[in-house]
XYZ file of N, CA and C in Angstrom:
756
model
N 0.461 -1.140 0.065
C -0.345 -0.167 -0.125
C 0.678 1.381 -0.022
N 0.532 2.037 -0.801
C 1.044 3.467 -0.776
C 0.778 4.618 0.158
N 1.420 4.575 1.593
C 1.287 5.711 2.355
C 1.842 6.364 2.139
N 0.954 7.619 2.315
C 1.526 9.104 2.492
C 2.121 9.107 4.074
N 3.210 9.538 3.877
C 4.366 9.402 4.827
C 3.967 10.403 6.336
N 3.926 9.481 7.601
C 3.012 10.471 8.621
C 3.586 11.822 8.794
N 4.976 12.052 8.674
C 5.802 13.006 8.897
C 5.059 14.537 8.302
N 4.431 14.389 7.395
C 3.749 15.150 6.003
C 2.277 15.458 7.119
N 2.092 14.530 7.703
C 0.555 14.657 8.369
C 0.561 15.521 9.376
N 1.622 15.060 10.360
C 2.581 15.746 11.505
C 2.293 17.130 11.373
N 3.040 17.140 10.094
C 3.168 18.498 9.659
C 2.169 19.624 9.424
N 1.116 19.179 8.728
C 0.040 19.743 8.335
C -1.135 20.207 10.028
N -0.892 18.528 10.671
C -1.816 18.941 12.084
C -0.859 19.969 13.003
N 0.289 20.263 12.819
C 1.170 21.137 13.634
C 0.994 22.409 13.205
N 0.797 22.634 12.071
C 0.867 23.779 11.650
C -0.810 24.651 11.768
N -1.853 23.662 11.550
C -3.230 24.105 12.285
C -3.285 24.603 13.603
N -2.500 23.650 14.256
C -2.565 23.556 15.537
C -2.141 25.152 15.958
N -1.174 25.427 15.382
C -0.157 26.267 15.964
C -1.203 27.801 15.386
N -1.783 27.540 14.253
C -2.089 29.031 13.857
C -3.309 28.997 14.646
N -4.004 28.343 15.236
C -5.242 28.168 15.668
C -5.068 28.380 17.504
N -3.942 28.015 18.102
C -3.647 28.680 19.018
C -3.378 29.740 19.394
N -2.728 30.548 18.396
C -2.204 31.538 17.927
C -2.985 32.912 18.065
N -4.398 32.395 17.264
C -5.200 33.433 17.146
C -6.735 33.192 18.077
N -6.597 31.953 18.774
C -7.849 31.850 19.831
C -7.379 31.226 20.888
N -6.239 31.752 21.432
C -5.732 31.396 22.441
C -5.951 31.749 23.905
N -7.026 33.200 23.549
C -7.550 33.658 25.078
C -8.929 32.984 25.145
N -9.462 32.591 24.291
C -10.668 32.078 24.280
C -11.026 30.664 25.582
N -10.048 30.311 25.987
C -10.628 29.070 26.910
C -9.605 29.097 27.965
N -9.784 28.597 29.318
C -8.842 28.691 30.586
C -7.454 27.560 29.906
N -6.348 27.832 30.692
C -5.039 27.290 30.253
C -5.594 25.596 30.886
N -5.847 25.301 32.011
C -6.048 24.527 32.729
C -6.881 23.840 31.694
N -8.179 23.890 31.615
C -8.938 23.442 30.335
C -8.388 22.988 29.395
N -8.176 23.671 28.446
C -6.702 23.360 27.487
C -6.143 22.204 27.537
N -5.149 21.890 28.738
C -4.642 21.121 29.112
C -5.115 19.441 29.130
N -6.150 19.850 29.984
C -6.918 18.719 29.928
C -7.129 17.900 28.811
N -7.900 19.302 27.682
C -8.786 18.563 26.632
C -7.484 18.227 25.751
N -6.143 18.795 25.835
C -5.214 18.250 25.101
C -4.574 17.000 24.986
N -4.565 16.866 26.370
C -4.519 15.374 27.191
C -5.028 14.095 26.681
N -6.526 14.226 26.651
C -7.922 13.380 26.794
C -7.335 12.966 25.006
N -7.289 13.803 24.004
C -7.502 13.942 22.927
C -5.839 13.097 22.280
N -5.011 13.841 22.803
C -3.580 12.860 22.152
C -3.285 11.601 22.964
N -4.084 11.232 23.808
C -3.865 10.026 24.445
C -4.740 8.945 23.831
N -5.695 9.253 23.176
C -6.682 8.803 22.879
C -5.945 8.537 20.805
N -5.646 9.507 20.260
C -4.684 9.423 19.231
C -3.870 8.031 19.356
N -2.976 8.322 20.210
C -2.008 7.099 20.265
C -2.391 6.231 20.567
N -3.294 5.707 21.318
C -3.952 4.460 21.424
C -5.180 3.865 19.783
N -5.434 4.985 19.548
C -5.567 4.553 18.133
C -4.727 4.516 16.767
N -3.968 4.814 17.035
C -2.691 5.035 16.135
C -1.861 3.680 16.203
N -1.830 2.792 17.338
C -1.096 2.036 17.785
C -2.015 0.546 17.424
N -3.433 0.783 17.375
C -4.346 0.075 16.811
C -4.464 -0.088 15.361
N -4.028 0.978 14.558
C -4.058 1.177 13.177
C -2.970 0.458 12.995
N -1.521 0.590 13.270
C -0.644 0.101 12.563
C -1.290 -1.533 13.199
N -0.950 -2.105 14.361
C -1.170 -3.468 14.323
C -2.015 -4.285 13.741
N -3.626 -3.558 13.516
C -5.124 -4.241 12.997
C -5.640 -3.710 12.033
N -5.463 -2.192 11.991
C -6.413 -1.841 11.070
C -5.755 -2.142 9.979
N -4.323 -1.478 9.283
C -3.612 -1.505 8.559
C -3.493 -3.052 7.646
N -3.000 -4.205 8.540
C -2.792 -5.525 8.068
C -4.664 -5.617 7.600
N -5.667 -5.290 8.097
C -6.987 -5.600 7.817
C -7.631 -4.904 6.370
N -7.256 -3.532 6.440
C -7.365 -2.948 4.980
C -6.792 -3.887 3.716
N -5.516 -3.771 4.236
C -4.610 -4.646 3.105
C -5.104 -6.482 2.823
N -5.319 -6.987 3.793
C -6.168 -8.100 3.482
C -7.159 -8.104 2.853
N -8.142 -7.584 3.070
C -9.563 -7.107 2.507
C -9.396 -6.468 1.090
N -7.983 -5.839 0.680
C -8.060 -5.337 -0.766
C -7.578 -6.274 -1.546
N -6.705 -7.235 -1.388
C -6.003 -8.226 -1.673
C -6.509 -9.325 -2.326
N -7.812 -9.487 -1.039
C -8.501 -10.589 -1.371
C -10.033 -10.490 -1.937
N -10.613 -9.608 -2.181
C -11.429 -8.647 -2.835
C -11.534 -8.600 -4.565
N -13.157 -8.712 -5.520
C -12.365 -8.790 -6.621
C -12.123 -7.812 -7.040
N -11.756 -7.506 -8.261
C -11.436 -6.034 -9.142
C -12.566 -5.019 -9.877
N -13.692 -5.240 -8.973
C -15.242 -4.294 -9.479
C -14.570 -3.053 -9.917
N -14.143 -2.841 -8.952
C -13.434 -0.795 -9.097
C -12.171 -1.046 -9.371
N -11.037 -1.927 -8.973
C -9.675 -2.251 -9.262
C -9.297 -1.884 -10.666
N -10.344 -2.606 -11.537
C -10.353 -2.869 -12.809
C -10.309 -1.860 -13.659
N -11.120 -0.142 -13.215
C -11.506 0.538 -13.800
C -9.763 1.343 -13.746
N -10.149 2.663 -14.526
C -8.879 3.194 -14.599
C -8.644 3.939 -13.362
N -7.079 4.458 -13.219
C -6.334 4.759 -12.309
C -7.413 5.927 -11.796
N -7.511 7.172 -12.971
C -8.812 8.392 -12.246
C -10.135 8.034 -12.478
N -10.559 6.849 -12.271
C -11.796 6.703 -12.058
C -11.894 5.697 -10.851
N -11.117 4.859 -10.754
C -10.961 3.930 -9.480
C -10.842 4.643 -7.941
N -9.720 5.481 -8.348
C -9.342 6.072 -7.009
C -10.382 7.103 -6.333
N -11.165 8.134 -7.262
C -12.525 9.153 -6.718
C -13.695 7.978 -6.208
N -13.377 6.922 -7.156
C -14.635 6.003 -6.237
C -14.508 5.570 -5.477
N -13.323 4.842 -5.101
C -13.199 4.422 -4.128
C -12.766 5.167 -2.835
N -12.780 6.467 -2.931
C -12.591 7.468 -1.783
C -14.387 7.875 -1.374
N -15.242 8.178 -2.444
C -16.477 8.452 -2.725
C -17.345 7.112 -1.802
N -16.992 5.939 -1.904
C -17.534 4.380 -1.403
C -17.189 4.684 0.188
N -15.845 4.776 0.178
C -15.114 4.568 1.899
C -15.663 6.056 2.686
N -16.032 7.129 1.976
C -16.689 8.122 2.849
C -18.375 7.945 3.004
N -18.814 7.217 2.238
C -20.520 6.793 2.363
C -20.350 6.026 3.847
N -19.065 4.850 3.337
C -19.129 3.535 4.782
C -18.718 4.116 6.063
N -18.437 5.688 6.008
C -18.147 6.757 7.014
C -19.301 7.069 7.518
N -19.975 8.002 6.397
C -21.124 8.424 6.993
C -22.543 7.188 7.812
N -22.003 6.281 6.908
C -23.155 5.152 7.941
C -22.841 4.906 9.048
N -21.437 4.352 9.370
C -20.843 4.294 10.526
C -21.227 5.275 11.814
N -20.822 6.425 11.027
C -21.004 7.738 11.844
C -22.150 7.897 12.771
N -23.335 7.559 11.648
C -24.591 7.484 11.926
C -25.160 6.464 13.062
N -24.730 5.281 12.584
C -24.864 3.790 13.677
C -24.458 4.309 14.825
N -23.087 4.925 15.228
C -22.906 5.262 16.262
C -23.595 5.986 17.012
N -24.034 7.207 16.352
C -25.169 8.287 17.321
C -26.653 7.249 17.450
N -26.734 5.938 16.751
C -28.327 5.681 16.878
C -28.491 4.117 17.879
N -27.424 3.399 17.276
C -27.388 2.222 18.576
C -26.048 2.630 19.483
N -27.137 2.353 20.778
C -26.304 2.493 22.116
C -25.182 1.854 22.212
N -24.920 0.896 21.695
C -23.517 -0.046 21.943
C -22.304 0.963 21.537
N -22.658 1.350 19.965
C -21.898 2.258 19.669
C -21.438 3.570 20.286
N -22.343 3.826 20.371
C -22.396 5.438 21.208
C -21.460 5.462 22.437
N -21.773 4.268 23.000
C -20.959 4.318 24.297
C -19.750 4.551 23.766
N -19.082 4.191 22.850
C -17.673 4.728 22.043
C -17.336 5.890 21.643
N -18.094 6.412 20.710
C -18.499 7.540 19.937
C -18.387 9.266 21.015
N -19.344 8.304 22.321
C -19.685 9.713 23.345
C -18.229 10.009 23.765
N -17.173 9.241 23.879
C -15.859 9.803 24.283
C -15.405 11.300 23.486
N -15.671 11.066 22.201
C -15.140 12.242 20.760
C -16.462 13.446 21.218
N -17.578 13.669 21.889
C -18.413 14.238 21.903
C -18.436 14.654 23.319
N -17.654 14.048 24.368
C -17.502 15.025 25.387
C -16.868 15.718 25.645
N -15.970 15.826 24.389
C -14.867 17.383 24.285
C -15.790 18.568 24.430
N -15.520 19.568 25.177
C -16.366 20.894 25.253
C -15.879 21.724 24.844
N -14.373 21.495 24.017
C -13.750 22.593 23.285
C -13.611 21.832 21.835
N -13.865 22.899 20.957
C -13.574 21.861 19.561
C -12.420 22.859 19.285
N -11.354 21.940 18.249
C -10.558 22.657 18.247
C -9.728 21.769 17.045
N -8.786 21.890 16.491
C -8.022 20.556 15.374
C -7.863 19.766 16.361
N -7.576 19.525 17.792
C -6.760 18.536 18.472
C -8.342 17.330 18.623
N -9.744 17.859 18.485
C -10.278 17.284 18.870
C -10.678 16.161 17.732
N -10.000 16.545 16.420
C -9.944 15.291 15.346
C -9.634 13.773 16.205
N -8.555 14.254 16.527
C -7.375 12.956 17.114
C -8.235 12.426 17.965
N -9.398 12.560 18.676
C -10.276 12.064 20.053
C -11.600 10.983 19.488
N -10.753 10.411 18.841
C -11.484 9.003 18.691
C -10.683 7.570 19.645
N -12.091 6.935 20.501
C -11.651 6.203 20.718
C -10.712 4.867 19.770
N -10.200 3.938 20.555
C -9.424 2.752 19.571
C -10.628 1.848 19.124
N -11.263 1.811 20.454
C -12.736 0.218 19.846
C -13.344 1.110 18.930
N -13.543 2.338 18.750
C -14.420 2.597 18.055
C -13.871 2.639 16.732
N -12.582 3.341 16.480
C -11.366 2.971 15.379
C -11.699 1.333 14.837
N -11.622 0.480 15.300
C -11.709 -0.495 15.300
C -12.806 -1.106 14.524
N -13.961 -0.832 15.243
C -15.302 -1.233 14.756
C -15.844 -0.062 13.250
N -15.322 0.659 13.152
C -15.419 1.513 11.837
C -14.480 0.578 10.549
N -13.098 0.405 11.462
C -11.917 -0.364 10.238
C -13.109 -1.672 9.825
N -13.514 -2.481 10.082
C -14.630 -3.935 9.977
C -15.369 -3.281 9.208
N -16.471 -2.573 9.223
C -17.111 -2.001 8.610
C -16.479 -1.264 7.052
N -14.999 -0.288 7.269
C -14.862 0.182 5.897
C -14.001 -1.632 5.550
N -13.519 -2.056 5.902
C -13.163 -3.562 5.144
C -14.215 -4.726 4.191
N -15.389 -4.324 5.061
C -16.643 -4.704 4.345
C -16.761 -4.290 3.062
N -16.949 -3.007 2.962
C -16.843 -1.786 1.980
C -15.888 -2.211 0.658
N -14.287 -2.482 1.228
C -13.156 -2.505 0.389
C -13.662 -3.886 -0.261
N -14.130 -4.694 0.365
C -13.718 -6.516 0.148
C -15.271 -6.537 -1.146
N -16.210 -5.400 -0.830
C -17.325 -6.299 -1.897
C -17.188 -5.244 -2.996
N -16.851 -4.194 -3.047
C -16.400 -3.327 -4.185
C -14.986 -3.220 -4.838
N -13.835 -4.108 -3.935
C -12.858 -3.925 -4.764
C -12.106 -2.876 -4.881
N -11.832 -2.260 -3.558
C -11.243 -1.243 -3.298
C -10.228 -1.056 -3.412
N -9.168 -0.486 -4.074
C -7.475 -0.418 -4.000
C -6.804 -0.213 -2.943
N -5.374 -0.520 -2.493
C -5.045 0.095 -1.694
C -4.504 1.581 -2.111
N -4.612 2.078 -3.189
C -3.980 3.239 -3.286
C -5.367 4.098 -3.108
N -6.724 3.630 -3.397
C -7.768 4.496 -3.094
C -7.615 4.574 -1.369
N -7.712 3.346 -0.814
C -7.345 3.518 0.817
C -6.859 4.554 1.318
N -5.061 4.491 0.689
C -4.308 5.456 1.418
C -5.095 6.654 1.208
N -5.716 7.337 -0.226
C -5.952 8.714 -0.712
C -7.187 9.011 0.127
N -8.283 8.062 0.413
C -9.365 8.326 1.697
C -8.265 8.717 3.236
N -7.848 7.746 3.361
C -7.127 8.222 4.680
C -6.295 9.612 4.847
N -5.792 10.268 3.823
C -4.980 11.557 3.787
C -6.379 12.452 3.667
N -7.142 12.226 2.930
C -8.356 13.083 2.829
C -9.183 13.483 3.760
N -9.515 12.006 4.903
C -10.235 12.241 6.301
C -9.391 12.699 7.012
N -7.945 12.401 7.279
C -7.026 13.223 8.061
C -7.275 14.882 7.656
N -6.915 15.060 6.634
C -6.621 16.746 6.619
C -8.088 17.276 6.484
N -9.862 16.841 6.226
C -10.556 17.281 6.382
C -10.888 17.469 7.722
N -11.231 16.072 8.650
C -11.189 16.084 10.168
C -10.716 17.488 11.121
N -9.272 17.122 10.311
C -8.651 18.374 11.177
C -9.216 19.748 10.870
N -9.487 19.781 9.564
C -9.811 21.311 9.371
C -11.512 21.557 9.944
N -12.166 20.509 9.866
C -13.822 20.551 10.108
C -13.994 20.742 11.554
N -12.916 20.526 12.593
C -12.916 20.384 13.763
C -12.393 22.249 14.819
N -11.700 22.477 13.280
C -11.199 23.979 13.730
C -11.869 24.973 14.006
N -11.154 26.073 14.645
C -11.755 26.861 14.961
C -11.825 28.186 14.137
N -11.340 28.039 12.585
C -10.774 28.756 11.671
C -12.204 29.402 10.833
N -12.440 30.380 10.927
C -13.614 31.134 10.557
C -13.339 31.975 8.994
N -14.703 31.657 8.427
C -15.071 32.186 7.182
C -15.947 33.031 6.591
N -16.317 34.361 6.233
C -17.730 34.699 6.041
C -18.582 33.824 5.580
N -19.621 33.561 6.683
C -20.405 32.640 6.375
C -21.182 32.175 5.058
N -21.506 33.679 4.303
C -21.802 33.388 2.959
C -20.845 32.530 1.995
N -19.972 32.504 2.252
C -18.791 31.547 1.537
C -18.709 30.087 1.909
N -18.658 30.349 3.288
C -18.704 28.709 3.978
C -19.989 28.439 3.677
N -21.133 28.784 3.363
C -22.581 28.095 3.262
C -22.427 27.452 1.722
N -21.351 27.771 0.673
C -21.352 27.719 -0.257
C -20.205 26.639 -0.703
N -19.306 26.757 -0.294
C -18.335 25.183 0.414
C -18.586 24.273 0.718
N -19.593 24.787 1.797
C -19.951 22.994 2.744
C -20.981 22.441 1.457
N -21.570 22.793 0.369
C -21.905 21.914 -0.371
C -21.303 21.199 -1.059
N -20.271 21.736 -0.844
C -18.644 20.788 -1.346
C -18.097 19.351 -0.432
N -17.571 19.992 0.251
C -17.064 19.277 1.774
C -17.263 19.743 2.845
N -16.958 19.374 4.209
C -17.283 19.526 5.075
C -16.649 20.668 5.959
N -17.520 21.691 6.315
C -16.566 23.124 7.148
C -16.640 23.125 8.749
N -15.803 23.799 9.300
C -16.062 23.894 10.457
C -17.806 24.444 10.772
N -18.130 25.218 10.295
C -19.423 25.611 10.375
C -20.532 24.453 10.269
N -20.444 23.824 8.993
C -21.348 22.986 8.923
C -21.226 21.732 9.719
N -20.166 21.317 10.568
C -19.865 20.472 11.632
C -20.261 20.818 12.935
N -20.053 22.370 13.303
C -20.449 22.118 14.600
C -21.928 22.275 15.295
N -23.006 21.775 14.297
C -24.319 21.662 14.935
C -23.931 20.061 15.331
N -23.529 19.504 14.890
C -23.123 17.853 15.231
C -22.698 17.845 16.874
N -21.626 18.915 17.101
C -20.978 19.335 18.482
C -22.030 19.785 19.802
N -23.259 20.151 19.078
C -23.965 20.818 20.464
C -24.073 19.765 21.232
N -24.377 20.766 22.781
C -24.284 20.030 24.153
C -25.799 19.276 23.741
N -26.963 19.715 23.186
C -28.221 19.041 23.327
C -28.239 17.811 22.130
N -28.185 16.650 22.769
C -27.774 15.427 21.496
C -29.188 15.371 20.918
N -30.392 16.152 20.650
C -31.004 16.222 19.606
C -30.688 16.803 18.710
N -29.622 17.884 18.657
C -28.947 18.856 17.701
C -28.240 17.992 16.867
N -26.803 17.175 18.216
C -25.583 16.577 17.432
C -26.130 15.536 16.823
N -27.288 14.534 16.301
C -27.657 13.566 15.776
C -27.912 13.925 14.323
N -27.022 14.899 13.862
C -27.402 15.713 12.235
C -25.856 15.535 11.456
N -25.868 16.215 10.503
C -24.307 16.623 10.033
C -23.620 15.724 10.396
N -23.321 14.278 9.681
C -22.623 13.363 10.247
C -21.668 13.258 9.045
N -21.528 13.847 7.805
C -20.461 13.621 6.915
C -19.169 13.808 6.935
N -18.331 13.085 6.821
C -16.558 13.287 7.202
C -16.167 14.270 5.801
N -16.341 13.790 4.567
C -15.736 14.579 3.701
C -16.639 15.344 2.733
N -17.598 14.624 2.467
C -18.731 14.861 1.545
C -19.980 15.342 2.216
N -20.663 16.332 2.582
C -22.013 17.000 3.212
C -23.203 16.249 2.296
N -22.496 15.798 0.507
C -23.605 15.164 -0.297
C -24.650 14.220 0.936
N -24.171 13.391 1.488
C -24.889 12.035 2.370
C -26.039 13.102 3.281
N -25.331 14.093 4.031
C -26.500 14.348 4.768
C -27.920 15.200 4.134
N -27.672 15.747 2.997
C -28.662 16.381 2.362
C -29.492 15.316 1.932
N -28.710 13.920 1.001
C -29.431 12.844 0.427
C -30.356 12.217 1.740
N -29.750 11.919 2.866
C -30.588 10.824 3.658
C -31.292 11.985 4.907
N -31.162 13.112 4.368
C -32.347 13.790 5.406
C -31.511 14.232 6.434
N -30.142 14.212 6.619
C -29.642 14.619 8.154
C -29.163 15.605 8.410
N -29.145 16.566 7.297
C -29.010 18.050 7.573
C -29.590 19.057 8.526
N -28.771 19.602 9.276
C -29.836 20.258 10.412
C -30.081 21.794 9.670
N -31.733 22.155 9.839
C -31.745 23.108 9.109
C -31.179 24.237 9.524
N -30.841 24.556 10.790
C -30.209 25.956 11.369
C -28.473 25.773 11.144
N -28.221 25.161 10.250
C -26.736 25.415 9.984
C -26.413 26.564 9.920
N -25.350 27.131 10.301
C -24.631 28.519 10.045
C -25.916 29.300 10.256
N -26.672 29.093 11.220
C -27.865 30.369 11.758
C -27.759 30.878 13.353
N -26.931 29.889 13.923
C -26.882 29.882 15.068
C -25.344 29.524 15.795
N -25.196 29.782 17.516
C -24.116 29.667 17.906
C -24.371 28.543 18.571
N -23.501 27.669 18.804
C -23.605 26.522 19.286
C -22.607 26.263 20.434
N -22.920 25.310 21.371
C -22.293 25.227 23.036
C -22.068 23.540 22.848
N -20.746 23.086 23.017
C -19.984 22.020 22.841
C -20.198 21.124 23.965
N -20.008 19.802 23.898
C -20.016 18.916 24.993
C -21.017 18.180 24.823
N -21.808 17.449 25.758
C -22.959 16.708 26.123
C -23.840 17.345 27.781
N -24.986 17.463 27.348
C -25.756 17.991 28.389
C -25.535 17.281 29.698
N -25.683 15.828 29.590
C -25.780 14.864 31.028
C -24.599 14.487 31.083
N -23.171 15.203 30.955
C -22.313 14.824 31.196
C -20.772 15.827 31.332
N -19.857 16.086 32.359
C -18.775 16.874 31.818
C -18.017 16.173 31.254
N -16.599 16.566 30.925
C -15.575 15.861 29.807
C -14.952 14.998 31.070
N -14.568 13.985 30.737
C -13.706 13.362 31.617
C -11.998 13.336 31.174
N -11.081 12.763 32.211
C -9.878 12.573 32.081
C -9.078 12.040 31.034
N -8.144 11.855 30.843
C -7.263 11.252 29.678
C -7.849 9.533 29.732
N -7.204 8.942 31.338
C -7.118 7.753 31.671
C -8.739 7.104 31.342
N -9.557 7.937 31.595
C -10.973 7.759 32.039
C -11.630 7.649 30.571
N -11.590 7.795 29.863
C -11.658 8.296 28.339
C -11.277 7.071 27.771
N -10.224 6.061 28.157
C -10.243 5.379 27.499
C -10.729 3.817 27.966
N -11.269 3.873 29.090
C -11.968 2.786 30.054
C -13.706 3.078 30.431
N -13.724 4.763 29.844
C -15.566 4.594 30.212
C -16.187 4.147 29.432
N -15.984 3.639 27.864
C -16.775 2.847 27.255
C -17.046 1.533 27.580
N -16.271 0.856 28.735
C -16.862 -0.064 28.974
C -17.161 -0.074 30.311
N -17.160 0.693 31.037
C -17.683 0.887 32.393
C -19.329 1.024 32.070
N -20.044 0.918 33.237
C -21.567 0.456 33.541
C -22.316 2.272 33.176
N -21.548 3.106 33.209
C -21.876 4.366 32.774
C -21.641 5.024 31.826
N -21.187 4.093 30.508
C -21.251 4.507 29.525
C -22.251 5.043 28.989
N -21.960 5.991 27.899
C -22.899 6.323 27.198
C -24.477 6.807 28.125
N -23.832 7.743 29.150
C -25.071 8.089 30.202
C -24.514 9.327 30.569
């Protein structure tokens, strides 16, 4: 599999992180930020470890043993088509994570974040990442998605996840138009609202098209301010964020 080297992604994240911190450094207390960063980076390290140990080999296995339904097409068709299919898989899994209690207990960790910034994109519980990878593997196997498509999708997912969780603001009139093509911060904000009725919307990772097709687009997107977190629980510390989904109070 042709992977985009991690140091380029680290460089991208670091650039966004520094710019965002400089412009929005006075928005939250330092103690709140420190807790927030510890949770996010610890979850990232756990998920990254699972990625190298299990998820990457799983994707390679699924791709190598699949049919050539998409892979036999030309490079310029198979790569974009594979990315679109995997993004649809992401939308489906994301929605399932909100609608099925078992999966919500893991996804809840992401929504407990009360500060939305580029580091929030790193806050994915390692077991949630594994469950998501299993669904993606089924799509990879069924449609014959190439390893190159998987790599491009992984790259785009990281780029857009860091961007649409960020605080970067552009004029709403422009962002509304951009959000017809790809997920923007303003588009994603309702999904992190403290009211669980609001966060069951705008599930898209890369392409907001899915929310419009499947009627999960929030009609107040770009029209109001949102408060992040979950109304029924405060955020947790770094260690608890890893073990909470396995406890009795998960998802509550």
